[in-house]
Coordinates of C-alpha atoms and ligand atoms in Angstrom, one line a residue:
X1 CA 44.8 -23.7 -11.1
X2 CA 41.2 -24.3 -10.2
X3 CA 40.3 -26.2 -7.1
X4 CA 37.3 -28.4 -6.2
X5 CA 34.1 -26.7 -5.1
X6 CA 34.5 -28.3 -1.7
X7 CA 37.4 -29.9 0.1
X8 CA 36.3 -33.4 -0.7
X9 CA 33.2 -35.1 -2.1
X10 CA 31.7 -35.4 1.4
X11 CA 32.8 -31.9 2.6
X12 CA 30.4 -29.1 3.4
X13 CA 30.0 -26.3 0.8
X14 CA 32.7 -23.6 1.0
X15 CA 30.1 -20.9 1.3
X16 CA 27.0 -21.5 3.5
X17 CA 23.9 -19.6 2.4
X18 CA 20.9 -18.8 4.6
X19 CA 18.0 -16.5 4.2
X20 CA 16.2 -14.6 7.0
X21 CA 13.4 -12.4 5.8
X22 CA 14.9 -10.3 3.0
X23 CA 18.5 -10.8 4.0
X24 CA 20.9 -13.4 2.5
X25 CA 23.6 -14.4 4.9
X26 CA 26.8 -15.9 3.3
X27 CA 29.2 -17.6 5.6
X28 CA 32.8 -18.4 4.4
X29 CA 33.3 -22.0 5.4
X30 CA 37.0 -23.2 5.4
X31 CA 37.4 -22.9 9.2
X32 CA 40.4 -25.3 9.4
X33 CA 42.3 -22.9 7.0
X34 CA 41.0 -19.8 8.7
X35 CA 38.8 -19.3 5.6
X36 CA 41.8 -18.8 3.3
X37 CA 40.3 -17.7 0.0
X38 CA 41.1 -20.3 -2.6
X39 CA 39.8 -20.2 -6.2
X40 CA 36.9 -22.7 -5.4
X41 CA 35.8 -20.6 -2.5
X42 CA 35.8 -17.4 -4.5
X43 CA 33.9 -19.1 -7.3
X44 CA 31.3 -20.2 -4.8
X45 CA 31.1 -16.8 -3.2
X46 CA 30.8 -15.1 -6.6
X47 CA 28.0 -17.5 -7.6
X48 CA 26.1 -16.9 -4.3
X49 CA 26.5 -13.2 -4.6
X50 CA 25.0 -13.2 -8.1
X51 CA 22.2 -15.5 -7.0
X52 CA 21.3 -13.2 -4.2
X53 CA 21.5 -10.1 -6.4
X54 CA 19.1 -11.7 -8.9
X55 CA 16.6 -12.8 -6.2
X56 CA 13.8 -10.2 -5.8
X57 CA 13.1 -11.6 -2.3
X58 CA 16.6 -10.5 -1.2
X59 CA 17.2 -6.9 -0.3
X60 CA 20.6 -7.0 1.3
X61 CA 23.5 -9.4 1.8
X62 CA 25.8 -10.1 4.8
X63 CA 29.1 -11.9 4.4
X64 CA 30.7 -13.3 7.5
X65 CA 33.3 -15.9 8.5
X66 CA 34.0 -17.8 11.7
X67 CA 34.6 -16.5 15.3
X68 CA 38.4 -16.8 14.7
X69 CA 38.7 -15.5 11.1
X70 CA 36.7 -13.6 8.6
X71 CA 39.4 -14.7 6.2
X72 CA 43.1 -15.0 6.7
X73 CA 43.9 -14.0 3.1
X74 CA 44.3 -15.6 -0.3
X75 CA 45.2 -19.2 0.0
X76 CA 49.0 -19.0 0.2
X77 CA 49.6 -22.7 -0.3
X78 CA 47.6 -22.7 -3.5
X79 CA 49.7 -19.9 -5.0
X80 CA 53.2 -21.4 -4.4
X81 CA 53.6 -23.0 -7.8
X82 CA 51.9 -20.4 -10.0
X83 CA 53.9 -18.7 -12.6
X84 CA 53.2 -15.4 -14.3
X85 CA 51.6 -17.1 -17.3
X86 CA 49.2 -19.0 -15.0
X87 CA 47.8 -16.0 -13.3
X88 CA 47.5 -14.1 -16.5
X89 CA 45.8 -16.9 -18.4
X90 CA 43.4 -17.6 -15.5
X91 CA 42.7 -13.9 -14.8
X92 CA 43.6 -14.4 -11.1
X93 CA 41.4 -12.1 -8.9
X94 CA 39.7 -10.5 -11.9
X95 CA 37.9 -13.7 -12.8
X96 CA 36.0 -14.3 -9.6
X97 CA 37.1 -12.0 -6.7
X98 CA 35.7 -9.0 -8.7
X99 CA 32.3 -10.5 -9.0
X100 CA 31.3 -8.5 -5.9
X101 CA 31.7 -5.3 -7.9
X102 CA 28.7 -6.4 -10.1
X103 CA 26.4 -6.7 -7.1
X104 CA 23.8 -3.9 -7.0
X105 CA 22.4 -4.7 -3.6
X106 CA 24.2 -3.6 -0.4
X107 CA 26.8 -6.0 0.9
X108 CA 27.8 -5.9 4.6
X109 CA 30.9 -7.6 5.9
X110 CA 30.5 -8.8 9.5
X111 CA 34.1 -9.3 10.6
X112 CA 35.3 -11.3 13.7
X113 CA 38.9 -12.4 14.1
X114 CA 41.4 -12.1 11.4
X115 CA 40.7 -10.2 8.2
X116 CA 44.2 -10.4 6.6
X117 CA 45.4 -9.8 3.1
X118 CA 42.7 -10.9 0.7
X119 CA 40.3 -11.2 3.7
X120 CA 40.8 -7.6 4.5
X121 CA 40.5 -6.7 0.8
X122 CA 37.2 -8.7 0.5
X123 CA 35.9 -6.7 3.5
X124 CA 37.0 -3.5 1.8
X125 CA 35.1 -4.5 -1.3
X126 CA 31.9 -4.7 0.7
X127 CA 29.8 -1.6 1.2
X128 CA 29.8 -1.5 5.0
X129 CA 32.1 -3.3 7.5
X130 CA 30.9 -4.1 11.0
X131 CA 33.7 -5.3 13.3
X132 CA 33.5 -7.4 16.4
X133 CA 35.8 -6.5 19.2
X134 CA 38.0 -9.5 18.2
X135 CA 38.5 -8.2 14.6
X136 CA 42.0 -7.7 13.4
X137 CA 42.8 -6.1 10.0
X138 CA 46.1 -6.3 8.1
X139 CA 47.6 -6.3 4.6
X140 CA 50.7 -8.4 5.3
X141 CA 51.4 -9.3 1.6
X142 CA 54.7 -7.5 1.8
X143 CA 56.0 -10.3 4.1
X144 CA 55.4 -12.7 1.2
X145 CA 57.1 -10.4 -1.3
X146 CA 53.7 -9.9 -2.8
X147 CA 51.3 -6.9 -2.8
X148 CA 47.7 -6.4 -1.8
X149 CA 46.5 -7.3 -5.2
X150 CA 42.8 -7.7 -4.7
X151 CA 42.0 -4.0 -4.6
X152 CA 43.9 -3.3 -1.3
X153 CA 46.3 -0.7 -2.6
X154 CA 43.4 1.2 -4.1
X155 CA 40.5 0.8 -1.6
X156 CA 42.5 1.2 1.6
X157 CA 43.9 4.7 0.9
X158 CA 40.4 5.8 -0.2
X159 CA 39.1 4.4 3.1
X160 CA 41.7 5.6 5.6
X161 CA 44.0 8.0 3.7
X162 CA 47.4 7.7 2.2
X163 CA 49.6 7.9 5.3
X164 CA 47.8 5.2 7.2
X165 CA 47.4 3.0 4.1
X166 CA 51.1 3.2 3.4
X167 CA 51.9 2.4 7.0
X168 CA 49.7 -0.8 6.8
X169 CA 50.7 -1.9 3.4
X170 CA 54.5 -1.3 3.8
X171 CA 54.9 -2.6 7.4
X172 CA 52.2 -5.3 7.5
X173 CA 51.0 -3.6 10.7
X174 CA 47.8 -5.2 12.2
X175 CA 44.9 -3.0 13.4
X176 CA 42.7 -4.0 16.2
X177 CA 39.0 -3.2 16.0
X178 CA 39.3 0.1 18.0
X179 CA 42.0 1.4 15.7
X180 CA 40.1 0.3 12.6
X181 CA 37.1 2.2 14.0
X182 CA 39.2 5.3 14.6
X183 CA 40.7 5.1 11.1
X184 CA 37.3 4.9 9.5
X185 CA 37.9 1.5 8.1
X186 CA 34.8 0.1 9.7
X187 CA 31.4 1.7 10.3
X188 CA 31.0 0.3 13.9
X189 CA 32.5 -2.0 16.5
X190 CA 30.3 -4.3 18.5
X191 CA 30.8 -7.0 21.1
X192 CA 31.5 -10.4 19.5
X193 CA 28.2 -11.8 20.6
X194 CA 26.4 -8.9 18.9
X195 CA 28.2 -9.1 15.6
X196 CA 25.7 -11.2 13.6
X197 CA 22.5 -9.8 15.3
X198 CA 23.6 -6.2 14.6
X199 CA 24.7 -7.0 11.0
X200 CA 21.5 -8.8 10.3
X201 CA 19.5 -5.9 11.9
X202 CA 21.3 -3.4 9.8
X203 CA 20.7 -5.5 6.6
X204 CA 17.1 -6.0 7.5
X205 CA 16.6 -2.3 7.9
X206 CA 18.2 -1.6 4.6
X207 CA 16.2 -4.3 2.9
X208 CA 13.0 -2.8 4.1
X209 CA 13.5 0.3 1.9
X210 CA 12.8 0.6 -1.8
X211 CA 15.3 -1.5 -3.7
X212 CA 15.6 0.9 -6.7
X213 CA 16.4 3.7 -4.3
X214 CA 18.9 1.6 -2.3
X215 CA 20.7 0.5 -5.5
X216 CA 20.8 4.1 -6.7
X217 CA 22.3 5.3 -3.4
X218 CA 24.9 2.6 -3.4
X219 CA 25.9 3.4 -7.0
X220 CA 26.0 7.1 -6.3
X221 CA 28.2 6.8 -3.2
X222 CA 30.5 4.5 -5.1
X223 CA 30.8 7.2 -7.8
X224 CA 32.5 9.4 -5.2
X225 CA 35.5 7.1 -5.4
X226 CA 35.6 6.9 -9.2
X227 CA 34.9 10.4 -10.5
X228 CA 35.6 14.0 -9.9
X229 CA 33.3 15.9 -7.5
X230 CA 31.6 17.7 -10.5
X231 CA 31.0 14.4 -12.3
X232 CA 29.8 12.8 -9.1
X233 CA 27.4 15.6 -8.3
X234 CA 26.0 15.4 -11.9
X235 CA 25.5 11.7 -11.6
X236 CA 23.8 12.1 -8.2
X237 CA 21.4 14.7 -9.7
X238 CA 20.5 12.3 -12.5
X239 CA 19.8 9.6 -9.9
X240 CA 17.7 12.0 -7.9
X241 CA 15.6 12.9 -11.0
X242 CA 15.2 9.2 -11.9
X243 CA 13.6 8.7 -8.5
X244 CA 10.6 10.6 -9.8
X245 CA 10.1 8.0 -12.4
X246 CA 9.6 5.3 -9.7
X247 CA 6.3 4.4 -8.0
X248 CA 8.2 3.8 -4.7
X249 CA 9.3 7.5 -4.5
X250 CA 5.8 8.7 -5.0
X251 CA 4.6 6.2 -2.3
X252 CA 7.4 7.2 0.1
X253 CA 6.6 10.9 -0.3
X254 CA 2.8 10.4 -0.1
X255 CA 3.1 8.1 2.9
X256 CA 5.0 10.7 4.8
X257 CA 2.4 13.4 4.1
X258 CA -0.4 11.0 5.1
X259 CA 1.5 10.0 8.2
X260 CA 1.4 6.3 7.3
X261 CA 4.0 3.6 6.7
X262 CA 5.0 3.4 3.1
X263 CA 4.4 0.2 1.2
X264 CA 7.2 -0.2 -1.4
X265 CA 6.8 -2.4 -4.4
X266 CA 10.5 -2.1 -5.4
X267 CA 9.6 -0.5 -8.7
Ligands
CO8_301 N1 46.5 -19.4 3.2 C1 46.5 -20.7 3.4 N2 46.4 -21.3 4.7 C2 46.3 -20.5 5.7 C3 46.3 -19.1 5.6 C4 46.4 -18.5 4.2 N3 46.3 -17.2 4.0 N4 46.2 -18.5 6.8 C5 46.1 -19.5 7.7 N5 46.2 -20.7 7.0 C6 46.2 -22.0 7.6 C7 47.5 -22.4 8.3 O1 48.4 -22.8 7.4 C8 47.1 -23.4 9.3 O2 46.9 -24.6 8.6 P1 47.5 -26.0 9.2 O3 46.6 -26.2 10.5 O4 47.2 -27.0 8.2 O5 48.9 -25.8 9.5 C9 45.7 -23.0 9.7 O6 45.2 -22.1 8.6 C10 45.6 -22.2 11.0 O7 46.6 -21.2 10.9 P2 47.7 -20.9 12.0 O8 48.1 -22.2 12.7 O9 48.8 -20.1 11.4 O10 46.8 -20.0 13.1 P3 47.4 -18.9 14.1 O11 46.2 -18.6 14.9 O12 48.6 -19.4 14.7 O13 47.7 -17.6 13.2 C11 47.3 -16.0 11.4 C12 46.7 -16.9 12.5 C13 48.2 -14.9 12.1 C14 46.2 -15.4 10.6 C15 48.3 -16.8 10.5 O14 47.6 -18.0 10.1 C16 48.8 -16.1 9.3 O15 49.6 -15.3 9.4 N6 48.2 -16.4 8.1 C17 48.6 -15.8 6.9 C18 48.1 -14.4 6.8 C19 48.5 -13.7 5.5 O16 49.7 -13.6 5.2 N7 47.6 -13.4 4.6 C20 47.8 -12.8 3.4 C21 47.9 -13.8 2.3 S1 48.3 -13.2 0.7 C22 46.9 -12.4 0.2 O17 45.9 -12.5 0.8 C23 46.9 -11.7 -1.1 C24 45.5 -11.4 -1.6 C25 45.5 -10.6 -2.9 C26 45.9 -11.5 -4.0 C27 47.1 -11.1 -4.6 C28 48.2 -12.1 -4.5 C29 49.1 -12.1 -3.3

């Protein structure tokens, strides 16, 4: 079931990694297949995500694709021969797609072109989605007699509500960027030429803050999806109290009072 880490010995990596300041940019790199997400690509992406998460010089991560496709879904050709026992034994999706759930640093999806099926689900697994005008979102798995099995049936309703999620999942309807914005699927829509600059600027801004605070905020917001309101509020309060155990919180408060810029040590 596993595929090679690149298309051939001489091929480029399936994920290109680049660091600017405190931001790690990860670019999905199977342009000829519209970044169809095969096992090797998802292994590579998972490894890069964990590397960035462990690097103290990195404060935020951006995932992007090409101008034409963020990702056109799971690799359909790769799946055609798989049987039930194959996907169970290899823990399809669980084994590598879900690595992103272990990342404590904020992950921003910068989406241009198609984000379909697994590509849309990968974007939904990120913390923030910025869409270019050209972005198109769909969960068309029903057309393959499959289902959005990389979190789509769960994250989409939480993002845009049941009625709209049912509409998309059951009809395979494609949203353009403006609709995705209206639905609350994305946080903002920008001109194509502005996609990467704006995603990088957002990531740079986030990465300038105290990392323990940023990680606590990400974790607390995610709790809103996975707990009752009462449990979530209790968790948020614990996280608030824990801020007083960090040097950065004291620095942030003192710097405001002293009317100076805070210097965070991420501790
Ligand atoms: N998998 C494999 N190859 C793909 C995929 C894909 N998802 N999408 C595109 N490609 C390939 C095409 O086969 C083509 O290859 P080639 O040049 O060798 O023929 C190349 O990329 C370019 O594609 P097109 O010629 O089709 O480009 P168009 O601009 O005409 O169309 C579309 C673009 C509309 C995006 C079209 O390619 C398309 O419909 N793609 C499939 C979209 C789709 O159905 N995605 C969902 C896949 S299933 C999934 O993601 C499930 C995820 C959760 C896992 C659970 C199991 C299902």
